[in-house]
CSV table of C-alpha atoms and ligand atoms in Angstrom, one decimal:
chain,number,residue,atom,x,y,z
A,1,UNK,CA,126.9,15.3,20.8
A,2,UNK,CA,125.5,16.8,18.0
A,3,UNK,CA,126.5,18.8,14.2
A,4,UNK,CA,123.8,20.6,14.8
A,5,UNK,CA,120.9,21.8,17.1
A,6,UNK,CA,118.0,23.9,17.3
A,7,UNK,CA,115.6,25.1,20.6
A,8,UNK,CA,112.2,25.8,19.7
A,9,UNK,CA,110.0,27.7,22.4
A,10,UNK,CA,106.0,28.2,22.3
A,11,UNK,CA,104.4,31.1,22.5
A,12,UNK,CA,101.7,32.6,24.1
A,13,UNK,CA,99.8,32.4,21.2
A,14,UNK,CA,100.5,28.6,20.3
A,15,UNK,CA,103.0,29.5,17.6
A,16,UNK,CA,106.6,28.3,17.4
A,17,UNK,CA,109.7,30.3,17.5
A,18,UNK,CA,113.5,29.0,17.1
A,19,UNK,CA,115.4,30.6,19.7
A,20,UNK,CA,118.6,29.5,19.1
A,21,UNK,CA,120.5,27.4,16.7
A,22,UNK,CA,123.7,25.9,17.0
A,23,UNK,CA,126.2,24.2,14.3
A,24,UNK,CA,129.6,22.6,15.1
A,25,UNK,CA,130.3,24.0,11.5
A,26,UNK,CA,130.1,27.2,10.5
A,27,UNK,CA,129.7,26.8,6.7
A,28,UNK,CA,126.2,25.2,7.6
A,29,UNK,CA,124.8,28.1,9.3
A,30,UNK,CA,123.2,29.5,6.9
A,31,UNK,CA,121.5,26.7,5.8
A,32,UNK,CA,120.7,26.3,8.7
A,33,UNK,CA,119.3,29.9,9.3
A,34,UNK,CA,117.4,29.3,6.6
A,35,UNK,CA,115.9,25.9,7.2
A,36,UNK,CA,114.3,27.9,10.1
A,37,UNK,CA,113.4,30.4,8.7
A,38,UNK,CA,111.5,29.0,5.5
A,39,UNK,CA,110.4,25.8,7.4
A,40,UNK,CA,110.4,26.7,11.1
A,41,UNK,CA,108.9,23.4,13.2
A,42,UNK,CA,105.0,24.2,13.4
A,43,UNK,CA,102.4,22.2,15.5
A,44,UNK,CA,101.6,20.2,12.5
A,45,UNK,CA,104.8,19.7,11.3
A,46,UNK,CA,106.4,16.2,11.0
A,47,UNK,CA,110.0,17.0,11.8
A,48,UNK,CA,110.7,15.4,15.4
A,49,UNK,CA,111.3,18.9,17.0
A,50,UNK,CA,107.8,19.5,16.5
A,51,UNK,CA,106.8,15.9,17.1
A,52,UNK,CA,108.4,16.1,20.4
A,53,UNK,CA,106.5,19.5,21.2
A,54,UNK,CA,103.6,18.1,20.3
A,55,UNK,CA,103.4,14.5,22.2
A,56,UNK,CA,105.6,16.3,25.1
A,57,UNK,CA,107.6,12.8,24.4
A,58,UNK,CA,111.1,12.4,23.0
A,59,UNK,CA,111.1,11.3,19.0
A,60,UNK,CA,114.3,9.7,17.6
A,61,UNK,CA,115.0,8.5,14.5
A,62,UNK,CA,118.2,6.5,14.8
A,63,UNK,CA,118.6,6.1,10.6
A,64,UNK,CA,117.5,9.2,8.5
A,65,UNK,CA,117.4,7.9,5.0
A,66,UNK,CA,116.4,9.5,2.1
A,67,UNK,CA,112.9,8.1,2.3
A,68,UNK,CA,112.5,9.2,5.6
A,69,UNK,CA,113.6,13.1,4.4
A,70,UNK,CA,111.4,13.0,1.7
A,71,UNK,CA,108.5,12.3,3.5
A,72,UNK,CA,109.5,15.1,5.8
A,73,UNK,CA,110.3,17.6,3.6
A,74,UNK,CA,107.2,20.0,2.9
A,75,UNK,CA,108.0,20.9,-0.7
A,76,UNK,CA,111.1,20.4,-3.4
A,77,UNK,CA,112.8,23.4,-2.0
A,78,UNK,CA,113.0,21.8,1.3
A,79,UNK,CA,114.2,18.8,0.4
A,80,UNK,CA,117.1,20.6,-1.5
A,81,UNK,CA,117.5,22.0,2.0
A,82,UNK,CA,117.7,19.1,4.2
A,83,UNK,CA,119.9,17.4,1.7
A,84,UNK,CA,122.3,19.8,2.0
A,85,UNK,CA,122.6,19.4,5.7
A,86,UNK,CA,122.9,16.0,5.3
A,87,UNK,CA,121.2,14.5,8.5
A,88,UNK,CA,122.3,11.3,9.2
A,89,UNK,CA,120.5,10.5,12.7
A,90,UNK,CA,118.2,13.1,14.4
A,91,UNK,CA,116.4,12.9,18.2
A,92,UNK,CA,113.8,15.4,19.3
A,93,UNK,CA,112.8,16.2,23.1
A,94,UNK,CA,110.7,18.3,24.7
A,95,UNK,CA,111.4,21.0,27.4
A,96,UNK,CA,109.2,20.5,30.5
A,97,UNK,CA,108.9,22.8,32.7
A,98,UNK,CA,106.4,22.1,35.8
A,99,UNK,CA,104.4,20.1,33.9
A,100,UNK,CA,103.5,22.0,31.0
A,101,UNK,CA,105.6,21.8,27.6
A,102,UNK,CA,107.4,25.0,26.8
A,103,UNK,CA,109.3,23.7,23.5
A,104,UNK,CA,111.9,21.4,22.4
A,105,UNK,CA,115.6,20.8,21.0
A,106,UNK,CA,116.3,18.7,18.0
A,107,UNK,CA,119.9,17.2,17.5
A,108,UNK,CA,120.8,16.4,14.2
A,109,UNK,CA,124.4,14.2,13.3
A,110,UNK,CA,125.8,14.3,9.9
A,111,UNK,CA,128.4,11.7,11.1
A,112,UNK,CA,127.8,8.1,10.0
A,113,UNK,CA,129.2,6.7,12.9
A,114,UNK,CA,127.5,9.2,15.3
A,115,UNK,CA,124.1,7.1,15.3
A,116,UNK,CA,121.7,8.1,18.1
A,117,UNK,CA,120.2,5.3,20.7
A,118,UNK,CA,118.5,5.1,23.4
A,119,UNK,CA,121.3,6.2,25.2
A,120,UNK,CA,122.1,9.3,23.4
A,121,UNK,CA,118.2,9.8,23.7
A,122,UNK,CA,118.2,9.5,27.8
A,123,UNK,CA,121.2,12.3,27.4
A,124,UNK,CA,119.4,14.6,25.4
A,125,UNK,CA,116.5,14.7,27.5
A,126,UNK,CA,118.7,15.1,31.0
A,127,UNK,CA,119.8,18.4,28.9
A,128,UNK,CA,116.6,19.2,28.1
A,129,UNK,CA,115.2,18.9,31.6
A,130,UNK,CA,118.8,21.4,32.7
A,131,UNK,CA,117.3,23.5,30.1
A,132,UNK,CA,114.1,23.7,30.6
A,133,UNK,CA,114.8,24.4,34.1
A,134,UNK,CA,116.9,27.2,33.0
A,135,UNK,CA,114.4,29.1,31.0
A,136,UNK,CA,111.2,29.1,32.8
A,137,UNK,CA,113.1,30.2,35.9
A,138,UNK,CA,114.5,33.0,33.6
A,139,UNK,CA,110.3,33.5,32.7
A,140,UNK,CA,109.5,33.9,36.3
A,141,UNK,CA,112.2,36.1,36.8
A,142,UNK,CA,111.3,38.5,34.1
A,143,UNK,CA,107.8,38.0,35.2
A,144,UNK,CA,109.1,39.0,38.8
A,145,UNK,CA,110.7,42.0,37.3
A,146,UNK,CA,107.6,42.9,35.3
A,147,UNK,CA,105.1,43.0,38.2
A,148,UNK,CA,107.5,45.1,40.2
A,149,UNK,CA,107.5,47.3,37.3
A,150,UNK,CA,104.1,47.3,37.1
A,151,UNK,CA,103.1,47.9,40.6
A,152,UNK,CA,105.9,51.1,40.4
A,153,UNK,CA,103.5,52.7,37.7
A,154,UNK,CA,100.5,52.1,40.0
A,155,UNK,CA,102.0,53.6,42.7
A,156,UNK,CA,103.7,56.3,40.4
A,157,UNK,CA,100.8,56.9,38.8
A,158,UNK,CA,98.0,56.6,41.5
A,159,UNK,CA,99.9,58.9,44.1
A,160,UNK,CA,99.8,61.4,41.4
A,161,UNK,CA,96.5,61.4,40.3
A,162,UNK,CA,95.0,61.4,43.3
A,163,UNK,CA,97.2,64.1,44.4
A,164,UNK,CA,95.4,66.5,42.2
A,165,UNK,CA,91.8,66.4,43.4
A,166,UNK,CA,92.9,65.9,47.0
A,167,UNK,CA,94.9,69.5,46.6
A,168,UNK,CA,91.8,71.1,45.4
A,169,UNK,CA,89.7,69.6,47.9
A,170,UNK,CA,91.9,71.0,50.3
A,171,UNK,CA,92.5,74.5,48.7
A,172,UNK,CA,88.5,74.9,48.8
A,173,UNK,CA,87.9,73.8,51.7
A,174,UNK,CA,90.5,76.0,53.4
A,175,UNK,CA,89.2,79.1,51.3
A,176,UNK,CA,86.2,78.6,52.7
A,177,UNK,CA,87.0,78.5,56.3
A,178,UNK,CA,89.1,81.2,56.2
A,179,UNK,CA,86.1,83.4,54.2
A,180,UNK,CA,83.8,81.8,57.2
A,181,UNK,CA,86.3,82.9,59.9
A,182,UNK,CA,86.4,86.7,58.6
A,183,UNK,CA,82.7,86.2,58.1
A,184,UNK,CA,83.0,87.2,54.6
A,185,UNK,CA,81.8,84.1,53.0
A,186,UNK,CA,79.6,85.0,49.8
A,187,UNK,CA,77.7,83.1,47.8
A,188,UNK,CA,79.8,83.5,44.8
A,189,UNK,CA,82.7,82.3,46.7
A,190,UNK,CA,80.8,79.9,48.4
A,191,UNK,CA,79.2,78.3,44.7
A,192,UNK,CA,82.7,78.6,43.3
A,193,UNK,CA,84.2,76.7,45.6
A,194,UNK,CA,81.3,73.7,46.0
A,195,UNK,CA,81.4,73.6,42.5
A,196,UNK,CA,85.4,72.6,42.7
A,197,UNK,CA,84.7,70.5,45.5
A,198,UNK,CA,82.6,68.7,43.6
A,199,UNK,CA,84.3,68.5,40.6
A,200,UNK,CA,87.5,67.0,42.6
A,201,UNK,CA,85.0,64.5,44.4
A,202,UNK,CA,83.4,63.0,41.2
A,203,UNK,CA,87.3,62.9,39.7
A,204,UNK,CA,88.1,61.0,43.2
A,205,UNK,CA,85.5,58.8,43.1
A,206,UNK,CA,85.5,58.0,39.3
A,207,UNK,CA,90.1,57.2,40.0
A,208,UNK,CA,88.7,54.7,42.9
A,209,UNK,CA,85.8,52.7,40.9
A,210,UNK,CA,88.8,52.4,38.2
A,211,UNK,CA,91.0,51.2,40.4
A,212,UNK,CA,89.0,48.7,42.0
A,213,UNK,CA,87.9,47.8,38.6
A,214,UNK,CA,91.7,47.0,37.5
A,215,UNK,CA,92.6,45.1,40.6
A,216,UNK,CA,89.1,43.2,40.6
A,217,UNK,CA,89.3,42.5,36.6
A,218,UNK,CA,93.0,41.2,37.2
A,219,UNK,CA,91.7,39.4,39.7
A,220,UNK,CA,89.5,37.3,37.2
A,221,UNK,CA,86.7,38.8,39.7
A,222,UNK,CA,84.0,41.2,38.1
A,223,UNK,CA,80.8,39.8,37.8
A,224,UNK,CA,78.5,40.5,34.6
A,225,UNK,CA,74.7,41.2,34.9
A,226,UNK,CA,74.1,41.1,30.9
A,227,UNK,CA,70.4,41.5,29.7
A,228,UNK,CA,68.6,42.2,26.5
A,229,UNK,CA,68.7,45.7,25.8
A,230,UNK,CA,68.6,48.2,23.3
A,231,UNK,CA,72.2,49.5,22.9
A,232,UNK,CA,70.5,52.6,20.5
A,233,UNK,CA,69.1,53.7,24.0
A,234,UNK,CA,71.8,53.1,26.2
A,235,UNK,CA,74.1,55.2,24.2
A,236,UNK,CA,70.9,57.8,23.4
A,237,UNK,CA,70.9,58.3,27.5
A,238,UNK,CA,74.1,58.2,28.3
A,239,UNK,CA,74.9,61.3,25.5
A,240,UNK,CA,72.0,63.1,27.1
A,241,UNK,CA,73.2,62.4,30.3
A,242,UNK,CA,75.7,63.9,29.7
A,243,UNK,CA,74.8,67.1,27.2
A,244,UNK,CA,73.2,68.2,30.4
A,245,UNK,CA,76.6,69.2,32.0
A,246,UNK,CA,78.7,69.9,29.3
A,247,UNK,CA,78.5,73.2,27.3
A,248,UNK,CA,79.8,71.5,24.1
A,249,UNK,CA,77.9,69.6,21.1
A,250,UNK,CA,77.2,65.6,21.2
A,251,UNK,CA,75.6,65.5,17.8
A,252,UNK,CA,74.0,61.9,17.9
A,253,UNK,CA,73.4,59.7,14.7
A,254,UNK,CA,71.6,56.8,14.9
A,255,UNK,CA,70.9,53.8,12.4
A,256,UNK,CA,67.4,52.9,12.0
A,257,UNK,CA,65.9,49.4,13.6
A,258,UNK,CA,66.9,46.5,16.1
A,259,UNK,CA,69.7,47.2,17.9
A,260,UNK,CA,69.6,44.6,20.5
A,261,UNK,CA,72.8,43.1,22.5
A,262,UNK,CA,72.8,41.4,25.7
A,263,UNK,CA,75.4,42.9,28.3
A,264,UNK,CA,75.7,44.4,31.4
A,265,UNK,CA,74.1,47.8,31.4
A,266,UNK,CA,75.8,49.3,33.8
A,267,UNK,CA,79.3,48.3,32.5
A,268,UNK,CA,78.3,49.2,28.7
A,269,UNK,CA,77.4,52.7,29.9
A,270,UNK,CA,80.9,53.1,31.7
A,271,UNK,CA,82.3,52.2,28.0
A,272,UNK,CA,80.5,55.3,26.7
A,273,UNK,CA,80.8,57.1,29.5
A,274,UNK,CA,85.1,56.5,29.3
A,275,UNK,CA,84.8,57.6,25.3
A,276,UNK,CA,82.9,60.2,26.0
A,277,UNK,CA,85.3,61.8,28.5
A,278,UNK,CA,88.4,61.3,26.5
A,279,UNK,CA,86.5,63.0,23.7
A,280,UNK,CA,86.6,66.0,25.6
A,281,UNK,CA,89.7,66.0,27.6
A,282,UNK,CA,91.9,65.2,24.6
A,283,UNK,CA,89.7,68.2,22.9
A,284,UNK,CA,91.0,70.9,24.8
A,285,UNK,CA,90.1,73.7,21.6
A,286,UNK,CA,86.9,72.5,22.0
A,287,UNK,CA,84.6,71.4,18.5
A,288,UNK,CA,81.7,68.7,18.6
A,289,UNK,CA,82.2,65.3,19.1
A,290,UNK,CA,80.2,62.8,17.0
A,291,UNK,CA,78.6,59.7,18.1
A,292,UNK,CA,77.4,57.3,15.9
A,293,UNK,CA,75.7,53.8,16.2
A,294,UNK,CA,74.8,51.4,14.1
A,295,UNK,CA,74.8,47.8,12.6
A,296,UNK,CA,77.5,46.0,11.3
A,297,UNK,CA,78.8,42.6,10.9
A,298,UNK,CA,75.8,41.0,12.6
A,299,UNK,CA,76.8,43.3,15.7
A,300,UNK,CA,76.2,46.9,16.7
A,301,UNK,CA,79.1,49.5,15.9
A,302,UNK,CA,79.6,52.5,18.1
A,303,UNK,CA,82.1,55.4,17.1
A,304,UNK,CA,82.9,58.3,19.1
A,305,UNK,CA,84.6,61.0,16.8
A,306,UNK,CA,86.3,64.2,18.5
A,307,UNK,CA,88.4,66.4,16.7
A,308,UNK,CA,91.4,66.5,19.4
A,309,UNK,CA,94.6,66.3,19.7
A,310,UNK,CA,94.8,62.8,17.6
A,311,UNK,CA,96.7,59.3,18.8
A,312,UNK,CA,100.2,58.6,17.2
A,313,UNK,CA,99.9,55.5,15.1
A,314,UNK,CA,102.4,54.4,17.3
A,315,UNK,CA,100.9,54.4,20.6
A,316,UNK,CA,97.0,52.8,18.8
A,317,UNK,CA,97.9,49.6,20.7
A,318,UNK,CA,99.6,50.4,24.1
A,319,UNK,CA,96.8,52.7,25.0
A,320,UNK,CA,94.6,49.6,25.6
A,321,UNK,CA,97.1,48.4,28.2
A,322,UNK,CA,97.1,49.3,31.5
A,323,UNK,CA,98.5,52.9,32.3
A,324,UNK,CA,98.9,52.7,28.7
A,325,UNK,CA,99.6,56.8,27.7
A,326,UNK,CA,100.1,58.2,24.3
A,327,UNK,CA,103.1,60.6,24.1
A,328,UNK,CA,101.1,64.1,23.0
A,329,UNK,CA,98.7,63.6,26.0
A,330,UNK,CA,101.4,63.3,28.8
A,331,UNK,CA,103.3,65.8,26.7
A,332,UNK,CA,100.2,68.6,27.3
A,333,UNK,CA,100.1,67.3,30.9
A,334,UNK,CA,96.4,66.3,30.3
A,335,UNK,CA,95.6,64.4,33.6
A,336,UNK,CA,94.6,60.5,33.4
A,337,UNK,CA,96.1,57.4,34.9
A,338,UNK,CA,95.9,55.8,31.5
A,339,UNK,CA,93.2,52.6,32.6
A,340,UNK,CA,90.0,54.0,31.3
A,341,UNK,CA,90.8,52.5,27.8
A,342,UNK,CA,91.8,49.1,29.5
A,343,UNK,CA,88.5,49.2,31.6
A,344,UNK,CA,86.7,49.6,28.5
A,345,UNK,CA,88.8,46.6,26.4
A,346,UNK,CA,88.5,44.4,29.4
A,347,UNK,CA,84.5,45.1,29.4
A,348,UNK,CA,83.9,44.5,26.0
A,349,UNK,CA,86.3,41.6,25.2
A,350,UNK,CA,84.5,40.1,28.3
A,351,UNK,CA,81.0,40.7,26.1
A,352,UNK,CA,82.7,39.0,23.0
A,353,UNK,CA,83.9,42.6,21.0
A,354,UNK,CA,86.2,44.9,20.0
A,355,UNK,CA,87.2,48.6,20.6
A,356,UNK,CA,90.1,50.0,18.6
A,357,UNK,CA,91.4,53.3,18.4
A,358,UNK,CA,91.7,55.1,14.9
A,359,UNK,CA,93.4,58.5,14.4
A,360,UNK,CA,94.7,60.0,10.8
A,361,UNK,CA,97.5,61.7,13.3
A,362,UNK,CA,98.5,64.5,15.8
A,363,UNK,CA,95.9,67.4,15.6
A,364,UNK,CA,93.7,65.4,13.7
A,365,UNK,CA,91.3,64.3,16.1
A,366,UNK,CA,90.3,60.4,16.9
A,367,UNK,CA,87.8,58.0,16.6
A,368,UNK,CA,87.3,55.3,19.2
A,369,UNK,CA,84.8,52.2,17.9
A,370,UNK,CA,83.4,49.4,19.7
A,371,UNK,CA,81.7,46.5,18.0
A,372,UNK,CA,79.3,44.4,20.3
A,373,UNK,CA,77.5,41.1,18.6
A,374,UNK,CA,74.0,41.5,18.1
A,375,UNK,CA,72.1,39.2,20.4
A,376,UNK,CA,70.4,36.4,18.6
A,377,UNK,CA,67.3,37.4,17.3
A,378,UNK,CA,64.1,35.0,19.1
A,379,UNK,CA,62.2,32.6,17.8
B,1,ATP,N1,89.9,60.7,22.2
B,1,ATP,C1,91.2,60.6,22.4
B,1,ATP,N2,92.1,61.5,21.7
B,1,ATP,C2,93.4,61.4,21.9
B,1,ATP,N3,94.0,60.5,22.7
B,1,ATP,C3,93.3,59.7,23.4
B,1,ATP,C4,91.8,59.7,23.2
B,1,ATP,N4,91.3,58.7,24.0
B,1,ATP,C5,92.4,58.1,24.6
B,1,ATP,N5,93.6,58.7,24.2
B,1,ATP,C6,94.9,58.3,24.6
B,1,ATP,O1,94.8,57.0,25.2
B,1,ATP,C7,95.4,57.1,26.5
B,1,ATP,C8,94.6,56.1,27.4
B,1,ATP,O2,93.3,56.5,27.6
B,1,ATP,P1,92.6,56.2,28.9
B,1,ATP,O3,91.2,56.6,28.9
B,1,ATP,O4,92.8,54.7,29.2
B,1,ATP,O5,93.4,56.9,30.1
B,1,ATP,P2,93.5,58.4,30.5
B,1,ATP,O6,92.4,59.2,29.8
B,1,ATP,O7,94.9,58.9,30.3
B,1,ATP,O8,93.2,58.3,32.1
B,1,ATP,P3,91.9,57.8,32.8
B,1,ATP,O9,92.3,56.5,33.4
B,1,ATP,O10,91.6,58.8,33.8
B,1,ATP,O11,90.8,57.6,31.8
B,1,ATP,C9,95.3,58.5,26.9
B,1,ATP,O12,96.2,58.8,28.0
B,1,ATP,C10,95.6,59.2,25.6
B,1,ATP,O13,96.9,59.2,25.4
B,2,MG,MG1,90.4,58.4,29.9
């Protein structure tokens, strides 16, 4: 049917990537391979793969002549290129899958009497329709797999977290029935134990408001409040907030002047609130932890310094994602389920920011930033 031919499949982010190329000769591959490489199809390209992407309608051109490669070719180089391959007749149709284009195939004949019709063109798009079949049920199925997956770490992951606090709760409250039933319940004991209980409560309660967060956020369903409000303060009360209960140092610096955004409170203090407590937890030898706010790039810029146990360069990424983990934290058995980071990116993307992760390496502590825009200042 074809010398040769190529499958292009879009991407999530609108770019084009050959998948798979094909020649009946093997001394064009590499022409081939690097026709696609130097001049893959692109959604402004001319060539009729990416024409057919584009319109979502088969392109054919039944006589390629030299005028018509010229005019194709992006630069000297690759007309060289195409010349080489010699293209006599070339058809381009797009995959469809349930009504949405996922890419295209593009036959090419070097044969003079191989000339493509409307004939050949009906063909080609019966295989593309096969094909296109074919790959997005291959998509759903690795979607299928991937959910699986991912509801195996929730329940992995949940089960054990929660197993923690619940243990304590039950250890404490069992001490202290026991103390009560030999009637030697002091108040030592008696603090020592509320105190736990509480502790394991608070840790219970902050693993459920997470959870409902994720499934609600996946869900497309949490609502914003936003108002105008001074993020200097929010982040001043939340770090005294929380000074209050921790023995360690917060040491607070704070640029001068406006510092207006317009979010959701609430959720903006759960950001600080989640960078505050990895702070600590992944400082186990203790230290201060810096916080800093201030302007920048017409937005406000928060950064929350600790001198931990640092995030491989490797992991700066995957700890956004949902039950997302760093090697050196599950490594030390710190607990965490691994979505307070992904709470946070899904709150401030949904306020039109940024929070990124920066760490020079293991043992050398981490700084977690968040930029917010500044709200518009009124007239
Ligand atoms: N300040 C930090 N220093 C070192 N590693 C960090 C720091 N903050 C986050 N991490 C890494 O990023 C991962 C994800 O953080 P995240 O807050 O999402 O989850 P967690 O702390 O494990 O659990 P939780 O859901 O209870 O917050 C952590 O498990 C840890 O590996
Ligand atoms: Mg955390």
């Amino acid at each position: 049917m074809a010398d040769w031919c190529t499958l292009h499949l879009l991407q999530p982010d609108g770019t084009i990537a050959t998948v798979a190329t094909a020649a009946a000769d093997p001394a064009l591959e590499g022409a081939l391979e690097e026709l696609q490489r130097r001049y893959a199809p692109s959604q402004l390209g001319v060539s009729p793969g990416s024409r057919a992407l584009r319109a979502g309608r088969p392109f054919l051109v039944s006589d390629v002549t030299h005028k018509w490669l010229a005019r194709t070719a992006v630069d000297e180089a690759h007309l060289r290129l195409l010349e080489r391959l010699g293209p006599r007749s070339t058809m381009g149709v797009p995959l469809i899958a349930r009504g949405r284009i996922i890419g295209a195939m593009t036959f090419v004949s070097q044969t003079p009497r191989r000339r493509y019709d409307t004939a050949s063109l009906a063909l080609a798009e019966a295989l593309a329709r096969r094909c296109a079949l074919a790959i997005d049920n291959a998509h759903l199925h690795a979607q299928t797999r991937e959910a699986l997956r991912a509801r195996e770490t929730f329940l992995s992951v949940a089960s054990h977290e929660l197993g923690g606090p619940l243990a304590r709760l039950k250890l404490y409250t069992e001490v202290l029935q026991l103390a009560q039933s030999r009637e030697d319940l002091d108040d030592a004991l008696l603090k020592r134990a509320l105190a736990s209980i509480q502790r394991a409560t608070s840790r219970l309660a902050g693993i459920t408001q997470d959870l409902l967060d994720v499934a609600r956020w996946q869900a497309g369903d949490l609502p914003l409040s936003p108002t105008r409000l001074d993020f200097r303060k929010l982040v001043r009360d939340v770090v005294r907030g929380y000074q209050d209960h921790v023995e360690r140092r917060v040491l607070l610096k704070v640029a001068r002047g406006r510092h207006t955004v317009i979010a959701d409170a609430g959720r903006l203090e759960q950001v600080c609130e989640n960078l505050l407590d990895n702070a600590f937890k992944y400082s186990p030898d203790g230290g201060d932890v810096y916080v800093e706010v201030r302007f920048e790039a017409g937005g406000v810029l928060l950064r929350v310094r600790d001198p931990g146990i640092g995030i491989p360069a490797s992991a700066a990424d995957m700890i956004f994602e949902p039950f997302g983990r760093a090697a050196n934290a599950e490594r030390r058995s710190v607990p965490g389920m691994g979505l307070g980071l992904y709470v946070c990116r899904s709150i401030v993307e949904r306020h039109g920011g940024r929070v990124w992760a920066e760490s020079p390496g293991e043992q050398q502590g981490s700084t977690l930033s968040v930029w917010l825009p500044g709200a518009p200042v009124r007239a």
